[in-house]
C-alpha atoms as a printed R data frame, in Angstrom:
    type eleno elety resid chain resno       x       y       z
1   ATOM     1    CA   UNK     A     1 -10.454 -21.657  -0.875
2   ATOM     2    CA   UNK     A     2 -12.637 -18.642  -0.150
3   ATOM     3    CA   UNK     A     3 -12.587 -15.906  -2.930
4   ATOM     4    CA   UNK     A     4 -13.405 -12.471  -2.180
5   ATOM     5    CA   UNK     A     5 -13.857  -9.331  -4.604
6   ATOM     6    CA   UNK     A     6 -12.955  -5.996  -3.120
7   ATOM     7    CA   UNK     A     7 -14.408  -3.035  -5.102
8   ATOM     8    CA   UNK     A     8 -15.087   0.629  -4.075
9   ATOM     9    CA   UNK     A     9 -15.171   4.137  -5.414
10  ATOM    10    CA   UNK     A    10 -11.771   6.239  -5.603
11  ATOM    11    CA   UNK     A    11 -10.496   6.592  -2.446
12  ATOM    12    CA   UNK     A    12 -12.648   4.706  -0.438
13  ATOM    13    CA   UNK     A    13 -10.364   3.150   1.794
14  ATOM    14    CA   UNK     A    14 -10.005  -0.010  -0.577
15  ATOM    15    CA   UNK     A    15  -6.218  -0.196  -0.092
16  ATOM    16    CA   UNK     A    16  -6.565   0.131   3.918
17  ATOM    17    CA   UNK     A    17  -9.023  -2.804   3.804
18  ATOM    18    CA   UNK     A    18  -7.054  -4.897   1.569
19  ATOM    19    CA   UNK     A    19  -3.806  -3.898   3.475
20  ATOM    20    CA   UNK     A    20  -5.594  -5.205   6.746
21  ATOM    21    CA   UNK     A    21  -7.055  -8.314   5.153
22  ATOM    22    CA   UNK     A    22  -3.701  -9.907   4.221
23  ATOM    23    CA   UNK     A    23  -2.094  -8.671   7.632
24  ATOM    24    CA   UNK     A    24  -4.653 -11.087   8.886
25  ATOM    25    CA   UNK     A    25  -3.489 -14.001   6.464
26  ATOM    26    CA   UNK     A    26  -5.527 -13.140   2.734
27  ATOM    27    CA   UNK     A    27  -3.356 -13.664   0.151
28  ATOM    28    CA   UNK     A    28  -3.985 -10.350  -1.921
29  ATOM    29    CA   UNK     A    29  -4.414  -9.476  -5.181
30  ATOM    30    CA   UNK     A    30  -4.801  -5.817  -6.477
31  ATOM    31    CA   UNK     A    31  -5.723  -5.386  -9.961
32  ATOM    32    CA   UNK     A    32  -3.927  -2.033 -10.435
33  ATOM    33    CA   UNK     A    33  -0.855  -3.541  -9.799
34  ATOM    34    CA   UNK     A    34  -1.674  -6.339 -12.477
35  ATOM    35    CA   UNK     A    35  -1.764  -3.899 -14.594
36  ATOM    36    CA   UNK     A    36   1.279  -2.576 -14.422
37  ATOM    37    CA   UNK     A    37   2.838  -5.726 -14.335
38  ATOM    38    CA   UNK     A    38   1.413  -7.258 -17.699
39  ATOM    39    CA   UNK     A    39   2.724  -3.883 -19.823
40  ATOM    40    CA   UNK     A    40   6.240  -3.946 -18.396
41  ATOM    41    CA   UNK     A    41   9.188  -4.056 -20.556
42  ATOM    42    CA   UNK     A    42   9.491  -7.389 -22.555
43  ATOM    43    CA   UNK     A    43   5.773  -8.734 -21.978
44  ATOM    44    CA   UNK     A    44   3.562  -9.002 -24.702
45  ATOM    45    CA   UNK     A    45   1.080  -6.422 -23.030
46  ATOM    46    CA   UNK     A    46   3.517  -3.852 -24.001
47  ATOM    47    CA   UNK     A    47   4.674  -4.618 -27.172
48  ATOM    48    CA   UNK     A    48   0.919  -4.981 -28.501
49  ATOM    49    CA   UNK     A    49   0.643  -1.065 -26.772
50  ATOM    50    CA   UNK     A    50   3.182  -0.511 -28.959
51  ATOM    51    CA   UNK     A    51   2.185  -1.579 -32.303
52  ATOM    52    CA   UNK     A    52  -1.357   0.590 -31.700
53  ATOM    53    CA   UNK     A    53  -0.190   3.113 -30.889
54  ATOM    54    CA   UNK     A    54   3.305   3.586 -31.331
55  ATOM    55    CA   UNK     A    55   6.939   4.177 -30.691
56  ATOM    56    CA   UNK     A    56   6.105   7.617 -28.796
57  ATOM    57    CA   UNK     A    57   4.265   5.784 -25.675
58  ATOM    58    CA   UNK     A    58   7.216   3.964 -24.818
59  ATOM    59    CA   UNK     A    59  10.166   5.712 -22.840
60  ATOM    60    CA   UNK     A    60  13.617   5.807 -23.799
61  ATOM    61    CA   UNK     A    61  14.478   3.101 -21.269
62  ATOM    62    CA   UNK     A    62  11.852   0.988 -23.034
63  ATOM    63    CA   UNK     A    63   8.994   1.240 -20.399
64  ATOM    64    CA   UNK     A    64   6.048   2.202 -21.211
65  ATOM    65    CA   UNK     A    65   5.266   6.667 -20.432
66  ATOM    66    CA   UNK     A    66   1.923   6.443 -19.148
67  ATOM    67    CA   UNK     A    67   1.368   9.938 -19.525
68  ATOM    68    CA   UNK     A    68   1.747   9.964 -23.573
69  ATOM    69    CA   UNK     A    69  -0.563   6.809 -23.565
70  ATOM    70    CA   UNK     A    70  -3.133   8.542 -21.697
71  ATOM    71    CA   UNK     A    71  -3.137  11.817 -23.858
72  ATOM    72    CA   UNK     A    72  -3.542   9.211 -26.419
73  ATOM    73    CA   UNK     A    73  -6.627   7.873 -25.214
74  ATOM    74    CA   UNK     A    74  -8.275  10.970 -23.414
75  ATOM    75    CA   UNK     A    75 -11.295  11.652 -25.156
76  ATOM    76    CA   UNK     A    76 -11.056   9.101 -27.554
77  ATOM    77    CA   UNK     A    77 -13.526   5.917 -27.165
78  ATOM    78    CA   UNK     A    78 -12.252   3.780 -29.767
79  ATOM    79    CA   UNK     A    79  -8.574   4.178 -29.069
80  ATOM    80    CA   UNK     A    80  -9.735   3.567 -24.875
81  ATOM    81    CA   UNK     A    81 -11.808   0.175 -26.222
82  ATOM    82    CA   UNK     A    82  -8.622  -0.883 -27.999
83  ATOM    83    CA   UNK     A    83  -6.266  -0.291 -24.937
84  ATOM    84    CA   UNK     A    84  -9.008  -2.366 -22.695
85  ATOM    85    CA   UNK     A    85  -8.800  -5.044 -25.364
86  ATOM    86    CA   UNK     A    86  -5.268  -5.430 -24.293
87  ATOM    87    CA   UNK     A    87  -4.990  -4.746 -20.634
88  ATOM    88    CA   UNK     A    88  -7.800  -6.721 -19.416
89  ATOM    89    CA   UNK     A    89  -7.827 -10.098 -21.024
90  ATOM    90    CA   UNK     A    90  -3.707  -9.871 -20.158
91  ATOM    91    CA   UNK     A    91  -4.659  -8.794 -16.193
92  ATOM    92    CA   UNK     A    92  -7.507 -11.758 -16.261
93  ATOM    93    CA   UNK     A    93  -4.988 -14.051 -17.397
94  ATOM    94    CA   UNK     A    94  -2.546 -13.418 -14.398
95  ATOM    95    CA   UNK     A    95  -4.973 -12.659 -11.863
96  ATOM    96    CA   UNK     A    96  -6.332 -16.663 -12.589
97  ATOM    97    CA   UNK     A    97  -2.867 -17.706 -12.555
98  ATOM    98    CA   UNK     A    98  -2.138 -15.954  -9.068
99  ATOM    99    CA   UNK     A    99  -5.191 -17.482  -7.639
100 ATOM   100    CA   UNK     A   100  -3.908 -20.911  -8.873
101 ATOM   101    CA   UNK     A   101  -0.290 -20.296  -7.142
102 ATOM   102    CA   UNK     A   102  -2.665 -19.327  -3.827
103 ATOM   103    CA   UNK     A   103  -4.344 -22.269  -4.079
104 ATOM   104    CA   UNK     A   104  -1.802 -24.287  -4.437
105 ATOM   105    CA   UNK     A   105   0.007 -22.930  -1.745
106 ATOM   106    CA   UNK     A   106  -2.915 -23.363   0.869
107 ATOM   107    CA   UNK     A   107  -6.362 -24.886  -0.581
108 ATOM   108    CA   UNK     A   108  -7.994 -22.930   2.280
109 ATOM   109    CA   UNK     A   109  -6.382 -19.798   1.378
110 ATOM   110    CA   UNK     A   110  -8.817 -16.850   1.439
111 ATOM   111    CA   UNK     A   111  -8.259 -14.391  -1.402
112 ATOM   112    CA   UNK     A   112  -9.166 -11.294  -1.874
113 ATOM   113    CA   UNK     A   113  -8.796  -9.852  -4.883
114 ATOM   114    CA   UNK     A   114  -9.390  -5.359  -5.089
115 ATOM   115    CA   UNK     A   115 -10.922  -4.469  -8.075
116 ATOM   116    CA   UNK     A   116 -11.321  -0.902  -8.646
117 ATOM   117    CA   UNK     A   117 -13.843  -1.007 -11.321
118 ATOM   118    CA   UNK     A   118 -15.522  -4.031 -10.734
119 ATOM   119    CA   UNK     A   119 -18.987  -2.371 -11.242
120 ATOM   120    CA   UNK     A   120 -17.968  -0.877 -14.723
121 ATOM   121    CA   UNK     A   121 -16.643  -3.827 -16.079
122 ATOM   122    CA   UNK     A   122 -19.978  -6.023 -15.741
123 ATOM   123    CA   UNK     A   123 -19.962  -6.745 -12.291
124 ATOM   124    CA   UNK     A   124 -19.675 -10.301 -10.233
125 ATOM   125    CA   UNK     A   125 -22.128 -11.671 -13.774
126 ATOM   126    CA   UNK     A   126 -19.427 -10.917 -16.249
127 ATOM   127    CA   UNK     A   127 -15.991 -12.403 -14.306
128 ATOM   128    CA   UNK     A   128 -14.715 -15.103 -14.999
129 ATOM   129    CA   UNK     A   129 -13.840 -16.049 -11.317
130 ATOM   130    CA   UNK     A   130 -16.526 -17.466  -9.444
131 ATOM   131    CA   UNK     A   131 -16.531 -14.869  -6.191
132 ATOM   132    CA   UNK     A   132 -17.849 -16.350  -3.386
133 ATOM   133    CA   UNK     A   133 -17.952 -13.063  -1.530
134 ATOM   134    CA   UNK     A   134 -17.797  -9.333  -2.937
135 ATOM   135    CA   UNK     A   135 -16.553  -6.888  -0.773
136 ATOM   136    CA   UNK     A   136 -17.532  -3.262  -0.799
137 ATOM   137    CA   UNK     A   137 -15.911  -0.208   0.925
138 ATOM   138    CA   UNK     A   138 -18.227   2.135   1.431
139 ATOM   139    CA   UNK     A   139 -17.802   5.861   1.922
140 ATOM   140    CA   UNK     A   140 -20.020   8.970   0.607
141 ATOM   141    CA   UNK     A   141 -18.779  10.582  -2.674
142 ATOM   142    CA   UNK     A   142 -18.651  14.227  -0.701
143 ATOM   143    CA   UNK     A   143 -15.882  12.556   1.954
144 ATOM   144    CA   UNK     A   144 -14.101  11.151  -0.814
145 ATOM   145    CA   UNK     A   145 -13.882  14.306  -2.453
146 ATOM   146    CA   UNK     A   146 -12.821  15.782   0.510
147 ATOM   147    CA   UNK     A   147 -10.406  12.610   1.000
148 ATOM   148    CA   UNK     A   148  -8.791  13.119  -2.690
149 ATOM   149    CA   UNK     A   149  -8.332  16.748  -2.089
150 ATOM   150    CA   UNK     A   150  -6.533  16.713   1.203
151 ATOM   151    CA   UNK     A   151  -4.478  13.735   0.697
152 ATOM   152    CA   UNK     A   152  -3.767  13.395  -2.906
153 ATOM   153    CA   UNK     A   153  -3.874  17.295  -3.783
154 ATOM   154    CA   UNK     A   154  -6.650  17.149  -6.264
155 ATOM   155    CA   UNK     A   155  -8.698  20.454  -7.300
156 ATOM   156    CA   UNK     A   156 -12.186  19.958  -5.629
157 ATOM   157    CA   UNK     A   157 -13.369  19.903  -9.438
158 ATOM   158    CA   UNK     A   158 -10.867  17.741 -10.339
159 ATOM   159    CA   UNK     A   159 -11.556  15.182  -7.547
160 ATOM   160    CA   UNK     A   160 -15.340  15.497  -8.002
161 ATOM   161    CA   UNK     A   161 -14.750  14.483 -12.078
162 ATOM   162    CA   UNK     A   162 -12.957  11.707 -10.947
163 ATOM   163    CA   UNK     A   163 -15.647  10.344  -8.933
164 ATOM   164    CA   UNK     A   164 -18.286  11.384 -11.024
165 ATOM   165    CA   UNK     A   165 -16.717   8.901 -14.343
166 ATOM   166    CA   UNK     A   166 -17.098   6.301 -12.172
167 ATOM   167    CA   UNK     A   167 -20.314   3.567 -10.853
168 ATOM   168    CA   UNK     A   168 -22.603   5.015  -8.390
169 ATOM   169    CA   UNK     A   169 -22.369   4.368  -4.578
170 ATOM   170    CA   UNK     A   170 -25.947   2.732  -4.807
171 ATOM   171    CA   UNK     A   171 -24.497   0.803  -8.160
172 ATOM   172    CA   UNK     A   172 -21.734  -0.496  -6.267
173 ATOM   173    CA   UNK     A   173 -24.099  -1.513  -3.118
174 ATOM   174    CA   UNK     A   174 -26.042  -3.128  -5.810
175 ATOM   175    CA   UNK     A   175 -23.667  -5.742  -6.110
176 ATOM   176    CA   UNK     A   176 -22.303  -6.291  -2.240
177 ATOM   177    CA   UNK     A   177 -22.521  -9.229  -0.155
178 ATOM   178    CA   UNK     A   178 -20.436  -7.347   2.560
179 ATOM   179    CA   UNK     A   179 -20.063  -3.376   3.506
180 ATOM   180    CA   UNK     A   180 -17.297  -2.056   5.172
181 ATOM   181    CA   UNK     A   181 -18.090   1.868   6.290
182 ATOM   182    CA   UNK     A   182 -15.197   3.796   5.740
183 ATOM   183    CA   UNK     A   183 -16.466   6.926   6.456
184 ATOM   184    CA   UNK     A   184 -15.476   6.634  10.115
185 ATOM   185    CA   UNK     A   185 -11.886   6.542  11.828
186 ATOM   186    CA   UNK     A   186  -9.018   4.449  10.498
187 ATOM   187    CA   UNK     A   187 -10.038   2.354  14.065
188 ATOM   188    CA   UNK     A   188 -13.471   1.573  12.938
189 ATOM   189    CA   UNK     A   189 -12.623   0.641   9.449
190 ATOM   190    CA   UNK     A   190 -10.022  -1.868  10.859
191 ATOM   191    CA   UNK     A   191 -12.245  -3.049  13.457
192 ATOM   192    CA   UNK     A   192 -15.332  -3.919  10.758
193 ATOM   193    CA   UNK     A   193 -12.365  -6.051   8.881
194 ATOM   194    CA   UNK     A   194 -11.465  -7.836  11.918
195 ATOM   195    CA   UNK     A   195 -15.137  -9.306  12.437
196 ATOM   196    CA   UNK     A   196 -15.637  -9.979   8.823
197 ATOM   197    CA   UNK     A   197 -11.981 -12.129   9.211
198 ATOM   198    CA   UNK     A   198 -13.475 -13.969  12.123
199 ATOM   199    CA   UNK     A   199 -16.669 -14.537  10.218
200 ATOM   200    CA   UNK     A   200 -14.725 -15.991   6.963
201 ATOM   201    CA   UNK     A   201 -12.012 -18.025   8.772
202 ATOM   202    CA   UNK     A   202 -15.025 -19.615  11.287
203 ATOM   203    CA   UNK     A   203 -16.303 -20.380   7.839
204 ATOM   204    CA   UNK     A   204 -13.066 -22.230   6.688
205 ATOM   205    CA   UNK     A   205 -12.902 -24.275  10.533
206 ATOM   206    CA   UNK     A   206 -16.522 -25.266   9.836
207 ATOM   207    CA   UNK     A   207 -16.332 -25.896   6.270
């Protein structure tokens, strides 16, 4: 089993590469949907959400109003730490037990697994999965700007704050074993994935 860590800045075409991956045969992974997952209604994730900070995050209908929680946190470190100290061990947990049910399924499965803030949260050094490749779509912070503004409707300010709480390009480069430049076409993106699949499933023929 090959495992892969996708990671890139907001709207850098992570989703597009990821998408393209597993229409090629990765069994994805994306770590914002793990997070949703692990604070739905009846999980534990949720209920400790609840006792911290209370009834009044939680929607009538019992899931959780994301919107309340992050007034809640907004400008407030300690209360941020203490919502990390129960999202992320909760989304570790399941992303290991998703890469056990890919493995299982196919023990040369290649996973990739998109990580949004791989950089911020210590890198390839401080996960606990032992990446064998990490993945980095690359795209200047000025197109991405430009990106979040026409297709998300973002103030320019708005969508430069964004970017600018996050790693640096040259942080996240740091880290790569792989680059895809997404600062191109759609085409050229998709092409750049296409070699890197040859590449990793010539790997898996020749073991």
């Amino acid at each position: 089993m090959q495992l892969i860590a996708l990671t890139g800045g907001i709207a850098a075409g992570k989703s597009t590469v990821g998408r393209r991956l597993a229409e090629l045969g990765a069994f994805r992974i994306d770590a914002d949907q793990l997070a949703r997952d692990v604070v739905e209604p009846g999980t534990p994730g949720l209920r400790a959400i609840r006792d911290r900070f209370g009834a009044e995050v939680i929607r009538a209908d019992g899931a959780l109003d994301r919107a309340a929680l992050g007034a809640r946190v907004f400008g407030d470190a300690e209360a941020l730490a203490d919502l990390n100290a129960i999202v992320h061990p909760a989304v570790r947990e399941l992303a290991e037990r998703r890469i056990g049910e890919a493995a299982a399924l196919d023990p040369d499965a290649i996973v990739v697994y998109e990580i949004p803030l791989l950089v911020e949260t210590g890198g390839r050094a401080a996960s606990s999965v032992p990446w064998g490749l990490v993945l980095v779509a690359d795209a200047p912070a000025e197109l991405r700007a430009d990106r979040l503004v026409a297709l998300r409707g973002m103030e320019r300010a708005e969508a430069e704050r964004r970017i600018g709480s996050q790693a640096s390009d040259a942080d996240r480069r740091a880290i790569a074993d792989v680059l895809i430049d997404t600062s191109g076409t759609e085409q050229e993106t998709l092409d750049q994935v296409d070699a890197l699949w040859t590449r990793l499933t010539a790997r898996e023929t020749t073991g």
